[in-house]
């Protein structure tokens, strides 16, 4: 079996297939055995686990997953990599390669067809340019994932784990922490990739929560309030909510201020200072007032 963490071996495979890196697809192949082991350990892959991998590249991480897991399904958008994967993954009868765009694939159908609808783990070295849409797509599509362990851009990982008052805290922090308990496993230098990206990376694992951290009467409204509160970071909460016509159309400034005071929140605060309970209080209060007007 070829050593896919050897730059010499990787170059030979790519040359054999006439492959060249496409910048628009964010292709940076991982070529460090220690980092591979660290990702797999963080994901806690065992012999009964079903794994969904996104963007396998030439199959370096895929093979590590295939050695440990019961079944691995990997989704690759670049058609040119499919014949390479057929070669590098030969001999693994528990790995399936799907050619497609993870953002367009019906995830629920994939989970039904590939995992019989059973819980699975997500493990991936994600392309930087679509990291957030991929993570949010998994969280929001209602699929039975157990955990998400990914290698992503350092700045995005820091935003995911940020807490109120931190400069990195935003809508992404609230959304990911609503569904999961995230934990940064470690920093990864650019030098372990081919070609090396211009930024450092981090391994982060997100364990699915059994229940959300707060009760919300309408998750959709809760996230509308969160997004509205962070729409313009330098604006006060009341000003951002004034602009949120989707959720507060027809409301006067005084009505919004009164609603916030009822929640024990100063209207002059900024969204980045609010915690889960405060966002929930605002959305539940809006929901209650809307229902009373019906």
CSV table of C-alpha atoms in Angstrom, one decimal:
chain,number,residue,atom,x,y,z
A,1,UNK,CA,0.0,0.0,0.0
A,2,UNK,CA,1.4,3.4,-1.0
A,3,UNK,CA,2.3,5.8,1.7
A,4,UNK,CA,0.0,8.7,1.0
A,5,UNK,CA,1.8,11.0,3.5
A,6,UNK,CA,5.0,10.9,1.5
A,7,UNK,CA,5.2,14.0,-0.8
A,8,UNK,CA,7.2,11.9,-3.3
A,9,UNK,CA,4.5,9.2,-3.5
A,10,UNK,CA,1.7,11.8,-3.7
A,11,UNK,CA,3.4,13.7,-6.5
A,12,UNK,CA,3.9,10.4,-8.4
A,13,UNK,CA,0.2,9.5,-8.1
A,14,UNK,CA,-0.9,12.9,-9.2
A,15,UNK,CA,1.5,12.9,-12.2
A,16,UNK,CA,0.4,9.5,-13.2
A,17,UNK,CA,-3.2,10.7,-13.5
A,18,UNK,CA,-2.3,14.1,-14.9
A,19,UNK,CA,-3.9,15.8,-11.9
A,20,UNK,CA,-3.3,19.5,-11.1
A,21,UNK,CA,-4.6,21.4,-8.1
A,22,UNK,CA,-7.7,23.6,-8.6
A,23,UNK,CA,-7.6,26.7,-6.4
A,24,UNK,CA,-11.3,27.3,-6.7
A,25,UNK,CA,-12.0,24.0,-5.0
A,26,UNK,CA,-9.7,24.7,-2.1
A,27,UNK,CA,-7.6,21.6,-2.6
A,28,UNK,CA,-5.0,21.1,0.1
A,29,UNK,CA,-4.1,17.5,0.6
A,30,UNK,CA,-3.0,16.4,4.1
A,31,UNK,CA,0.4,14.7,4.1
A,32,UNK,CA,1.3,14.3,7.8
A,33,UNK,CA,0.7,10.9,9.5
A,34,UNK,CA,0.7,12.4,13.1
A,35,UNK,CA,-2.1,14.9,12.2
A,36,UNK,CA,-4.1,12.1,10.5
A,37,UNK,CA,-3.8,10.0,13.7
A,38,UNK,CA,-4.8,13.0,15.8
A,39,UNK,CA,-8.0,13.6,13.7
A,40,UNK,CA,-9.0,9.9,13.9
A,41,UNK,CA,-8.4,9.8,17.7
A,42,UNK,CA,-10.4,13.0,18.2
A,43,UNK,CA,-13.3,11.5,16.2
A,44,UNK,CA,-13.1,8.4,18.4
A,45,UNK,CA,-13.7,6.0,15.5
A,46,UNK,CA,-14.5,2.4,16.5
A,47,UNK,CA,-15.4,-0.8,14.7
A,48,UNK,CA,-19.1,-0.1,14.9
A,49,UNK,CA,-19.0,3.4,13.6
A,50,UNK,CA,-20.4,4.7,10.3
A,51,UNK,CA,-18.5,7.6,8.9
A,52,UNK,CA,-19.3,10.3,6.4
A,53,UNK,CA,-16.2,12.0,4.9
A,54,UNK,CA,-16.3,15.1,2.8
A,55,UNK,CA,-13.6,16.0,0.3
A,56,UNK,CA,-11.3,12.9,0.5
A,57,UNK,CA,-8.7,14.3,-1.9
A,58,UNK,CA,-6.6,11.3,-2.8
A,59,UNK,CA,-7.9,9.2,0.1
A,60,UNK,CA,-5.2,9.8,2.8
A,61,UNK,CA,-7.7,10.3,5.7
A,62,UNK,CA,-10.2,8.0,4.1
A,63,UNK,CA,-7.8,5.0,4.4
A,64,UNK,CA,-7.2,5.7,8.1
A,65,UNK,CA,-11.0,5.8,8.6
A,66,UNK,CA,-11.5,2.6,6.6
A,67,UNK,CA,-9.1,0.7,8.8
A,68,UNK,CA,-11.0,1.5,11.9
A,69,UNK,CA,-14.7,2.1,11.0
A,70,UNK,CA,-17.4,-0.3,10.1
A,71,UNK,CA,-18.3,1.7,7.0
A,72,UNK,CA,-17.1,4.9,5.3
A,73,UNK,CA,-18.9,6.9,2.7
A,74,UNK,CA,-16.9,9.7,1.2
A,75,UNK,CA,-18.2,12.5,-1.1
A,76,UNK,CA,-15.9,14.1,-3.6
A,77,UNK,CA,-16.9,17.0,-5.9
A,78,UNK,CA,-13.9,16.7,-8.3
A,79,UNK,CA,-14.5,14.1,-11.0
A,80,UNK,CA,-10.8,13.9,-11.7
A,81,UNK,CA,-10.1,12.5,-8.3
A,82,UNK,CA,-12.5,9.5,-8.7
A,83,UNK,CA,-10.1,7.3,-10.6
A,84,UNK,CA,-7.3,8.2,-8.2
A,85,UNK,CA,-9.5,7.2,-5.2
A,86,UNK,CA,-10.4,3.9,-7.0
A,87,UNK,CA,-6.7,3.2,-7.0
A,88,UNK,CA,-5.7,4.4,-3.5
A,89,UNK,CA,-8.8,2.8,-1.8
A,90,UNK,CA,-8.5,-0.5,-3.7
A,91,UNK,CA,-8.9,-3.4,-1.2
A,92,UNK,CA,-11.3,-1.6,1.2
A,93,UNK,CA,-14.7,-3.2,0.8
A,94,UNK,CA,-16.1,-1.0,3.5
A,95,UNK,CA,-15.5,2.4,1.7
A,96,UNK,CA,-17.9,3.9,-0.8
A,97,UNK,CA,-17.0,6.9,-3.0
A,98,UNK,CA,-19.8,9.2,-4.2
A,99,UNK,CA,-19.1,11.8,-6.8
A,100,UNK,CA,-21.1,14.9,-5.9
A,101,UNK,CA,-21.4,18.2,-4.2
A,102,UNK,CA,-22.2,17.8,-0.5
A,103,UNK,CA,-24.1,21.1,-0.5
A,104,UNK,CA,-26.5,19.8,-3.2
A,105,UNK,CA,-26.8,16.1,-2.2
A,106,UNK,CA,-29.9,15.1,-0.4
A,107,UNK,CA,-28.2,14.2,2.9
A,108,UNK,CA,-31.2,12.5,4.4
A,109,UNK,CA,-31.4,10.2,1.4
A,110,UNK,CA,-27.7,9.5,1.5
A,111,UNK,CA,-27.9,8.6,5.2
A,112,UNK,CA,-30.9,6.3,4.5
A,113,UNK,CA,-29.3,4.6,1.5
A,114,UNK,CA,-25.7,4.3,2.9
A,115,UNK,CA,-26.3,3.9,6.7
A,116,UNK,CA,-29.8,2.6,6.8
A,117,UNK,CA,-30.8,5.8,8.6
A,118,UNK,CA,-28.6,5.0,11.6
A,119,UNK,CA,-26.4,7.5,13.5
A,120,UNK,CA,-23.0,8.4,11.9
A,121,UNK,CA,-19.9,10.5,12.5
A,122,UNK,CA,-18.6,13.2,10.2
A,123,UNK,CA,-14.9,13.4,9.7
A,124,UNK,CA,-13.2,15.6,7.1
A,125,UNK,CA,-10.4,17.9,6.0
A,126,UNK,CA,-12.8,20.6,4.8
A,127,UNK,CA,-12.1,23.1,2.0
A,128,UNK,CA,-11.8,26.5,3.6
A,129,UNK,CA,-14.1,28.4,1.2
A,130,UNK,CA,-17.2,26.4,2.1
A,131,UNK,CA,-16.5,25.3,5.7
A,132,UNK,CA,-19.4,27.2,7.2
A,133,UNK,CA,-22.1,26.1,4.7
A,134,UNK,CA,-21.0,22.5,5.1
A,135,UNK,CA,-21.1,22.5,8.9
A,136,UNK,CA,-24.4,24.4,9.0
A,137,UNK,CA,-25.9,22.1,6.3
A,138,UNK,CA,-25.2,19.1,8.5
A,139,UNK,CA,-26.5,20.7,11.6
A,140,UNK,CA,-29.7,22.1,10.1
A,141,UNK,CA,-30.8,19.2,7.8
A,142,UNK,CA,-32.0,17.0,10.7
A,143,UNK,CA,-29.7,14.0,9.9
A,144,UNK,CA,-28.7,11.7,12.8
A,145,UNK,CA,-25.1,12.7,13.2
A,146,UNK,CA,-23.3,11.9,16.4
A,147,UNK,CA,-20.3,14.2,16.1
A,148,UNK,CA,-18.4,16.3,13.5
A,149,UNK,CA,-14.6,16.2,13.6
A,150,UNK,CA,-13.0,18.5,11.0
A,151,UNK,CA,-9.8,20.2,10.1
A,152,UNK,CA,-10.7,23.8,9.3
A,153,UNK,CA,-9.2,27.3,9.1
A,154,UNK,CA,-8.0,28.4,12.5
A,155,UNK,CA,-10.2,31.6,12.5
A,156,UNK,CA,-13.3,29.6,11.8
A,157,UNK,CA,-12.6,27.2,14.7
A,158,UNK,CA,-12.0,30.1,17.0
A,159,UNK,CA,-15.4,31.6,16.0
A,160,UNK,CA,-17.2,28.3,16.6
A,161,UNK,CA,-16.0,28.0,20.2
A,162,UNK,CA,-16.2,31.7,21.1
A,163,UNK,CA,-18.3,32.9,24.1
A,164,UNK,CA,-20.2,36.1,24.6
A,165,UNK,CA,-18.1,39.3,24.8
A,166,UNK,CA,-15.3,37.7,22.7
A,167,UNK,CA,-14.5,39.4,19.4
A,168,UNK,CA,-14.9,36.1,17.6
A,169,UNK,CA,-18.4,35.5,19.0
A,170,UNK,CA,-21.1,35.7,16.4
A,171,UNK,CA,-24.0,34.0,14.8
A,172,UNK,CA,-21.9,31.0,13.8
A,173,UNK,CA,-20.8,30.5,17.5
A,174,UNK,CA,-24.5,30.5,18.7
A,175,UNK,CA,-25.7,28.2,15.9
A,176,UNK,CA,-23.0,25.5,16.3
A,177,UNK,CA,-23.2,25.7,20.1
A,178,UNK,CA,-27.0,25.4,20.0
A,179,UNK,CA,-26.7,22.0,18.3
A,180,UNK,CA,-23.3,20.7,19.6
A,181,UNK,CA,-20.6,21.0,22.3
A,182,UNK,CA,-17.5,22.1,20.3
A,183,UNK,CA,-13.9,21.6,21.4
A,184,UNK,CA,-10.7,22.6,19.7
A,185,UNK,CA,-8.3,19.6,19.7
A,186,UNK,CA,-5.2,21.3,18.4
A,187,UNK,CA,-3.5,23.6,15.9
A,188,UNK,CA,-2.1,22.4,12.6
A,189,UNK,CA,0.6,24.3,10.6
A,190,UNK,CA,0.3,25.0,6.9
A,191,UNK,CA,3.4,22.9,6.2
A,192,UNK,CA,1.5,19.6,6.6
A,193,UNK,CA,-0.5,20.2,3.4
A,194,UNK,CA,0.2,19.9,-0.3
A,195,UNK,CA,0.1,22.6,-1.5
A,196,UNK,CA,0.4,24.5,1.8
A,197,UNK,CA,-2.4,27.0,2.4
A,198,UNK,CA,-1.7,30.6,3.5
A,199,UNK,CA,-3.3,30.1,6.9
A,200,UNK,CA,-3.0,27.8,9.9
A,201,UNK,CA,-5.6,25.2,10.6
A,202,UNK,CA,-7.2,23.6,13.7
A,203,UNK,CA,-8.8,20.3,14.4
A,204,UNK,CA,-12.2,20.8,16.1
A,205,UNK,CA,-14.7,18.2,17.2
A,206,UNK,CA,-18.4,19.0,17.8
A,207,UNK,CA,-20.4,16.5,19.8
A,208,UNK,CA,-24.1,16.5,19.2
A,209,UNK,CA,-26.2,17.8,22.2
A,210,UNK,CA,-29.0,15.5,23.4
A,211,UNK,CA,-31.1,18.7,24.0
A,212,UNK,CA,-30.5,22.3,23.0
A,213,UNK,CA,-29.0,24.5,25.8
A,214,UNK,CA,-32.2,26.6,26.1
A,215,UNK,CA,-35.9,26.1,25.3
A,216,UNK,CA,-37.1,28.1,22.3
A,217,UNK,CA,-40.7,28.1,21.1
A,218,UNK,CA,-39.6,28.5,17.5
A,219,UNK,CA,-36.0,27.6,16.5
A,220,UNK,CA,-36.5,29.5,13.2
A,221,UNK,CA,-37.4,32.7,15.1
A,222,UNK,CA,-34.6,32.2,17.5
A,223,UNK,CA,-32.0,32.1,14.7
A,224,UNK,CA,-33.7,35.0,13.0
A,225,UNK,CA,-33.2,37.0,16.2
A,226,UNK,CA,-29.5,35.9,16.5
A,227,UNK,CA,-28.7,36.8,12.8
A,228,UNK,CA,-30.5,40.2,13.2
A,229,UNK,CA,-28.6,40.9,16.4
A,230,UNK,CA,-25.2,40.4,14.7
A,231,UNK,CA,-26.2,42.0,11.4
A,232,UNK,CA,-24.1,45.1,12.0
A,233,UNK,CA,-21.7,44.5,14.9
A,234,UNK,CA,-21.2,48.1,15.8
A,235,UNK,CA,-24.9,48.8,16.1
A,236,UNK,CA,-26.9,48.5,19.3
A,237,UNK,CA,-29.3,45.7,19.8
A,238,UNK,CA,-32.4,47.9,19.4
A,239,UNK,CA,-31.0,49.4,16.1
A,240,UNK,CA,-30.3,46.0,14.7
A,241,UNK,CA,-33.7,44.7,15.6
A,242,UNK,CA,-35.3,47.9,14.1
A,243,UNK,CA,-33.8,46.8,10.8
A,244,UNK,CA,-35.1,43.2,11.1
A,245,UNK,CA,-38.3,43.8,9.2
A,246,UNK,CA,-38.7,40.0,8.6
A,247,UNK,CA,-39.4,39.4,12.3
A,248,UNK,CA,-40.5,42.8,13.6
A,249,UNK,CA,-42.3,44.5,10.8
A,250,UNK,CA,-44.6,47.2,12.0
A,251,UNK,CA,-43.0,47.4,15.4
A,252,UNK,CA,-42.0,50.9,16.7
A,253,UNK,CA,-38.7,51.6,18.4
A,254,UNK,CA,-40.5,52.1,21.7
A,255,UNK,CA,-42.2,48.6,21.4
A,256,UNK,CA,-38.8,46.9,20.7
A,257,UNK,CA,-37.2,48.7,23.6
A,258,UNK,CA,-40.0,47.7,25.9
A,259,UNK,CA,-39.7,44.1,24.8
A,260,UNK,CA,-36.0,44.1,25.5
A,261,UNK,CA,-36.5,45.6,29.0
A,262,UNK,CA,-39.1,43.0,29.7
A,263,UNK,CA,-36.4,40.4,29.0
A,264,UNK,CA,-34.1,42.2,31.4
A,265,UNK,CA,-31.9,43.4,28.5
A,266,UNK,CA,-30.6,46.9,28.0
A,267,UNK,CA,-31.6,48.0,24.4
A,268,UNK,CA,-28.2,49.7,24.1
A,269,UNK,CA,-26.2,46.5,24.4
A,270,UNK,CA,-24.7,44.9,21.4
A,271,UNK,CA,-25.5,41.4,20.1
A,272,UNK,CA,-22.0,40.1,20.8
A,273,UNK,CA,-22.7,40.5,24.6
A,274,UNK,CA,-25.8,38.3,24.7
A,275,UNK,CA,-25.9,34.7,25.9
A,276,UNK,CA,-28.1,31.8,24.9
A,277,UNK,CA,-30.7,32.5,27.5
A,278,UNK,CA,-31.0,36.2,26.5
A,279,UNK,CA,-31.5,35.3,22.8
A,280,UNK,CA,-34.1,32.7,23.8
A,281,UNK,CA,-35.9,35.2,26.0
A,282,UNK,CA,-36.1,37.7,23.1
A,283,UNK,CA,-37.4,35.2,20.6
A,284,UNK,CA,-39.8,33.6,23.0
A,285,UNK,CA,-41.2,37.0,24.0
A,286,UNK,CA,-41.6,38.0,20.3
A,287,UNK,CA,-43.4,34.7,19.7
A,288,UNK,CA,-45.7,35.3,22.6
A,289,UNK,CA,-46.6,38.8,21.6
A,290,UNK,CA,-47.2,37.8,17.9
A,291,UNK,CA,-49.6,35.0,19.1
A,292,UNK,CA,-51.5,37.4,21.4
A,293,UNK,CA,-52.1,39.7,18.4
A,294,UNK,CA,-53.7,36.9,16.3
